[in-house]
Amino acid sequence: MTVFAVLIAVGIPAVFLCVIYTLDLYASRTFQLVLLCFAWGAIGGLGLSFAFNQYVALPLIVELELSILVLYVVFGPIAEELLKSLWLFYVSRRPEFTYFVDGAIYGFAAGIGFSITENIIYLTAYPDLAMGMALMRAFSTCLMHGTAAALVGAAVGRFRFRQRSGQRVALVGGWAAAIFLHAAFNGLANVPALTESPLGAVVNIAIGLGGVGLIVAFIVVGLREERAWLAQTLDLATVRVTDAEVQAAQAYGSIEEVLKPIIKKFPQEAEQVQDLVLLQAQLGIKRKVHQRLADVTLQQQLDQEIAQMQARMERLRKDVGWRVMIYLRRVFPKEALDVWSRLEVLAARSGTPDLQKWVQMLEARPGSPERDWRSTVSGRLSEADQD
């Protein structure tokens, strides 16, 4: 087993996780919870699955004189998909879990954690095949594990607003989809006609990459629904958000482009303006979640979080200052060729907004060194067109 093979087996799945993680534009989930899900999959989920397969499934297969294939297409998929997603029960009770986009990301993290530890086990067992195995598993098996767990997380998030019976049905459905995907993948991996030809590798990689594409599609659909929530829930009477600010929050992915004239006039307040728009987007989503929750405890938790977000919005408005707020709301009226109208135009023109460009700013806290606005926004002002 070479160091390079280990780097491939760990690094490539981790890169896919980072890409999926950054796609959630209106992120309420925390990196800490994502790491906890990853750790559960890597340690808890895999450890329990290994114990089940070793001490329950294999002895039963031997006793019943069944084919070892039963382990790969029946016992293994059932045990692994149930156990590696157990942590989602805890995460789904957290206020940071707002929608099925979050569930898909948490689940994907657990699956990738599981697969990375499994990679290390396989590389240790077959050191002579380390390089080829690391590459193959990184683009196939690892992504299958991530996708399967993400299906469970998405199902939990999608139906968490239903009655308990509906939640149970959703959970069973998510598990069934994950188990079927896992069993089908393992079954195809054991078909002699495929394993003895390059076609087998192509099929496995296609399933892995196709699974990632499916999760990306889930996230895109989720973001569209979350944008629709914003206009419904940013109540002007209770949170003092103007129509212009609602439109800004809805088109947050393209906001750098349209804030150029504002940043040029008020460069010192640029970061606070961006923080304010993001906070309003998150607030709208939280309020929509609150409306749909049936769980009183979760409603109370969200009440506290919403109150804290409203207080932060007021502080940001004060930090930005009345001159900037007047400039935002009056100098750029909604009816004119202004910042807010341009947000909608840019969003429509670009289709899916560029969700990657704001990753660094979304993840860093205001005022931290990594929030370098001059390199990401202000540094490009010289290229801005004069509107």
JSON list of N, CA and C in Angstrom, two decimals, residues 97-125:
[
{"chain": "A", "resi": 97, "resn": "PHE", "atom": "N", "xyz": [-31.09, 21.68, 10.84]},
{"chain": "A", "resi": 97, "resn": "PHE", "atom": "CA", "xyz": [-31.64, 20.83, 9.79]},
{"chain": "A", "resi": 97, "resn": "PHE", "atom": "C", "xyz": [-32.96, 21.46, 9.35]},
{"chain": "A", "resi": 98, "resn": "THR", "atom": "N", "xyz": [-32.96, 22.14, 8.20]},
{"chain": "A", "resi": 98, "resn": "THR", "atom": "CA", "xyz": [-34.15, 22.87, 7.79]},
{"chain": "A", "resi": 98, "resn": "THR", "atom": "C", "xyz": [-34.90, 22.22, 6.63]},
{"chain": "A", "resi": 99, "resn": "TYR", "atom": "N", "xyz": [-34.19, 21.55, 5.73]},
{"chain": "A", "resi": 99, "resn": "TYR", "atom": "CA", "xyz": [-34.86, 21.07, 4.53]},
{"chain": "A", "resi": 99, "resn": "TYR", "atom": "C", "xyz": [-34.13, 19.85, 4.00]},
{"chain": "A", "resi": 100, "resn": "PHE", "atom": "N", "xyz": [-34.68, 19.24, 2.95]},
{"chain": "A", "resi": 100, "resn": "PHE", "atom": "CA", "xyz": [-34.10, 17.99, 2.48]},
{"chain": "A", "resi": 100, "resn": "PHE", "atom": "C", "xyz": [-32.72, 18.19, 1.86]},
{"chain": "A", "resi": 101, "resn": "VAL", "atom": "N", "xyz": [-32.40, 19.42, 1.46]},
{"chain": "A", "resi": 101, "resn": "VAL", "atom": "CA", "xyz": [-31.05, 19.69, 0.97]},
{"chain": "A", "resi": 101, "resn": "VAL", "atom": "C", "xyz": [-30.03, 19.42, 2.08]},
{"chain": "A", "resi": 102, "resn": "ASP", "atom": "N", "xyz": [-30.35, 19.88, 3.29]},
{"chain": "A", "resi": 102, "resn": "ASP", "atom": "CA", "xyz": [-29.46, 19.61, 4.43]},
{"chain": "A", "resi": 102, "resn": "ASP", "atom": "C", "xyz": [-29.36, 18.11, 4.69]},
{"chain": "A", "resi": 103, "resn": "GLY", "atom": "N", "xyz": [-30.50, 17.42, 4.62]},
{"chain": "A", "resi": 103, "resn": "GLY", "atom": "CA", "xyz": [-30.50, 15.98, 4.85]},
{"chain": "A", "resi": 103, "resn": "GLY", "atom": "C", "xyz": [-29.63, 15.24, 3.85]},
{"chain": "A", "resi": 104, "resn": "ALA", "atom": "N", "xyz": [-29.70, 15.65, 2.58]},
{"chain": "A", "resi": 104, "resn": "ALA", "atom": "CA", "xyz": [-28.87, 15.00, 1.56]},
{"chain": "A", "resi": 104, "resn": "ALA", "atom": "C", "xyz": [-27.39, 15.21, 1.84]},
{"chain": "A", "resi": 105, "resn": "ILE", "atom": "N", "xyz": [-27.02, 16.40, 2.29]},
{"chain": "A", "resi": 105, "resn": "ILE", "atom": "CA", "xyz": [-25.60, 16.69, 2.57]},
{"chain": "A", "resi": 105, "resn": "ILE", "atom": "C", "xyz": [-25.13, 15.93, 3.79]},
{"chain": "A", "resi": 106, "resn": "TYR", "atom": "N", "xyz": [-25.94, 15.92, 4.85]},
{"chain": "A", "resi": 106, "resn": "TYR", "atom": "CA", "xyz": [-25.56, 15.15, 6.05]},
{"chain": "A", "resi": 106, "resn": "TYR", "atom": "C", "xyz": [-25.41, 13.67, 5.72]},
{"chain": "A", "resi": 107, "resn": "GLY", "atom": "N", "xyz": [-26.36, 13.14, 4.95]},
{"chain": "A", "resi": 107, "resn": "GLY", "atom": "CA", "xyz": [-26.28, 11.73, 4.58]},
{"chain": "A", "resi": 107, "resn": "GLY", "atom": "C", "xyz": [-25.07, 11.43, 3.71]},
{"chain": "A", "resi": 108, "resn": "PHE", "atom": "N", "xyz": [-24.81, 12.31, 2.75]},
{"chain": "A", "resi": 108, "resn": "PHE", "atom": "CA", "xyz": [-23.66, 12.11, 1.86]},
{"chain": "A", "resi": 108, "resn": "PHE", "atom": "C", "xyz": [-22.37, 12.10, 2.68]},
{"chain": "A", "resi": 109, "resn": "ALA", "atom": "N", "xyz": [-22.29, 12.97, 3.68]},
{"chain": "A", "resi": 109, "resn": "ALA", "atom": "CA", "xyz": [-21.09, 13.01, 4.54]},
{"chain": "A", "resi": 109, "resn": "ALA", "atom": "C", "xyz": [-20.90, 11.68, 5.27]},
{"chain": "A", "resi": 110, "resn": "ALA", "atom": "N", "xyz": [-22.00, 11.13, 5.81]},
{"chain": "A", "resi": 110, "resn": "ALA", "atom": "CA", "xyz": [-21.91, 9.85, 6.52]},
{"chain": "A", "resi": 110, "resn": "ALA", "atom": "C", "xyz": [-21.46, 8.73, 5.58]},
{"chain": "A", "resi": 111, "resn": "GLY", "atom": "N", "xyz": [-22.02, 8.72, 4.37]},
{"chain": "A", "resi": 111, "resn": "GLY", "atom": "CA", "xyz": [-21.65, 7.69, 3.41]},
{"chain": "A", "resi": 111, "resn": "GLY", "atom": "C", "xyz": [-20.20, 7.79, 2.96]},
{"chain": "A", "resi": 112, "resn": "ILE", "atom": "N", "xyz": [-19.72, 9.02, 2.75]},
{"chain": "A", "resi": 112, "resn": "ILE", "atom": "CA", "xyz": [-18.33, 9.20, 2.34]},
{"chain": "A", "resi": 112, "resn": "ILE", "atom": "C", "xyz": [-17.39, 8.80, 3.47]},
{"chain": "A", "resi": 113, "resn": "GLY", "atom": "N", "xyz": [-17.74, 9.14, 4.71]},
{"chain": "A", "resi": 113, "resn": "GLY", "atom": "CA", "xyz": [-16.92, 8.72, 5.84]},
{"chain": "A", "resi": 113, "resn": "GLY", "atom": "C", "xyz": [-16.81, 7.20, 5.92]},
{"chain": "A", "resi": 114, "resn": "PHE", "atom": "N", "xyz": [-17.95, 6.54, 5.76]},
{"chain": "A", "resi": 114, "resn": "PHE", "atom": "CA", "xyz": [-17.98, 5.07, 5.75]},
{"chain": "A", "resi": 114, "resn": "PHE", "atom": "C", "xyz": [-17.05, 4.52, 4.66]},
{"chain": "A", "resi": 115, "resn": "SER", "atom": "N", "xyz": [-17.16, 5.09, 3.47]},
{"chain": "A", "resi": 115, "resn": "SER", "atom": "CA", "xyz": [-16.41, 4.54, 2.33]},
{"chain": "A", "resi": 115, "resn": "SER", "atom": "C", "xyz": [-14.91, 4.77, 2.46]},
{"chain": "A", "resi": 116, "resn": "ILE", "atom": "N", "xyz": [-14.51, 5.89, 3.05]},
{"chain": "A", "resi": 116, "resn": "ILE", "atom": "CA", "xyz": [-13.07, 6.16, 3.19]},
{"chain": "A", "resi": 116, "resn": "ILE", "atom": "C", "xyz": [-12.43, 5.15, 4.13]},
{"chain": "A", "resi": 117, "resn": "THR", "atom": "N", "xyz": [-13.08, 4.88, 5.26]},
{"chain": "A", "resi": 117, "resn": "THR", "atom": "CA", "xyz": [-12.54, 3.86, 6.17]},
{"chain": "A", "resi": 117, "resn": "THR", "atom": "C", "xyz": [-12.51, 2.50, 5.50]},
{"chain": "A", "resi": 118, "resn": "GLU", "atom": "N", "xyz": [-13.55, 2.18, 4.76]},
{"chain": "A", "resi": 118, "resn": "GLU", "atom": "CA", "xyz": [-13.59, 0.91, 4.03]},
{"chain": "A", "resi": 118, "resn": "GLU", "atom": "C", "xyz": [-12.46, 0.84, 3.01]},
{"chain": "A", "resi": 119, "resn": "ASN", "atom": "N", "xyz": [-12.17, 1.98, 2.36]},
{"chain": "A", "resi": 119, "resn": "ASN", "atom": "CA", "xyz": [-11.05, 2.01, 1.42]},
{"chain": "A", "resi": 119, "resn": "ASN", "atom": "C", "xyz": [-9.74, 1.62, 2.09]},
{"chain": "A", "resi": 120, "resn": "ILE", "atom": "N", "xyz": [-9.48, 2.19, 3.26]},
{"chain": "A", "resi": 120, "resn": "ILE", "atom": "CA", "xyz": [-8.24, 1.89, 3.98]},
{"chain": "A", "resi": 120, "resn": "ILE", "atom": "C", "xyz": [-8.15, 0.41, 4.31]},
{"chain": "A", "resi": 121, "resn": "ILE", "atom": "N", "xyz": [-9.27, -0.18, 4.71]},
{"chain": "A", "resi": 121, "resn": "ILE", "atom": "CA", "xyz": [-9.28, -1.61, 5.03]},
{"chain": "A", "resi": 121, "resn": "ILE", "atom": "C", "xyz": [-8.93, -2.44, 3.80]},
{"chain": "A", "resi": 122, "resn": "TYR", "atom": "N", "xyz": [-9.53, -2.10, 2.66]},
{"chain": "A", "resi": 122, "resn": "TYR", "atom": "CA", "xyz": [-9.26, -2.86, 1.44]},
{"chain": "A", "resi": 122, "resn": "TYR", "atom": "C", "xyz": [-7.81, -2.67, 0.96]},
{"chain": "A", "resi": 123, "resn": "LEU", "atom": "N", "xyz": [-7.30, -1.46, 1.05]},
{"chain": "A", "resi": 123, "resn": "LEU", "atom": "CA", "xyz": [-5.92, -1.22, 0.62]},
{"chain": "A", "resi": 123, "resn": "LEU", "atom": "C", "xyz": [-4.93, -1.96, 1.50]},
{"chain": "A", "resi": 124, "resn": "THR", "atom": "N", "xyz": [-5.26, -2.06, 2.78]},
{"chain": "A", "resi": 124, "resn": "THR", "atom": "CA", "xyz": [-4.40, -2.81, 3.70]},
{"chain": "A", "resi": 124, "resn": "THR", "atom": "C", "xyz": [-4.43, -4.30, 3.39]},
{"chain": "A", "resi": 125, "resn": "ALA", "atom": "N", "xyz": [-5.60, -4.79, 3.02]},
{"chain": "A", "resi": 125, "resn": "ALA", "atom": "CA", "xyz": [-5.74, -6.23, 2.73]},
{"chain": "A", "resi": 125, "resn": "ALA", "atom": "C", "xyz": [-5.13, -6.61, 1.40]}
]
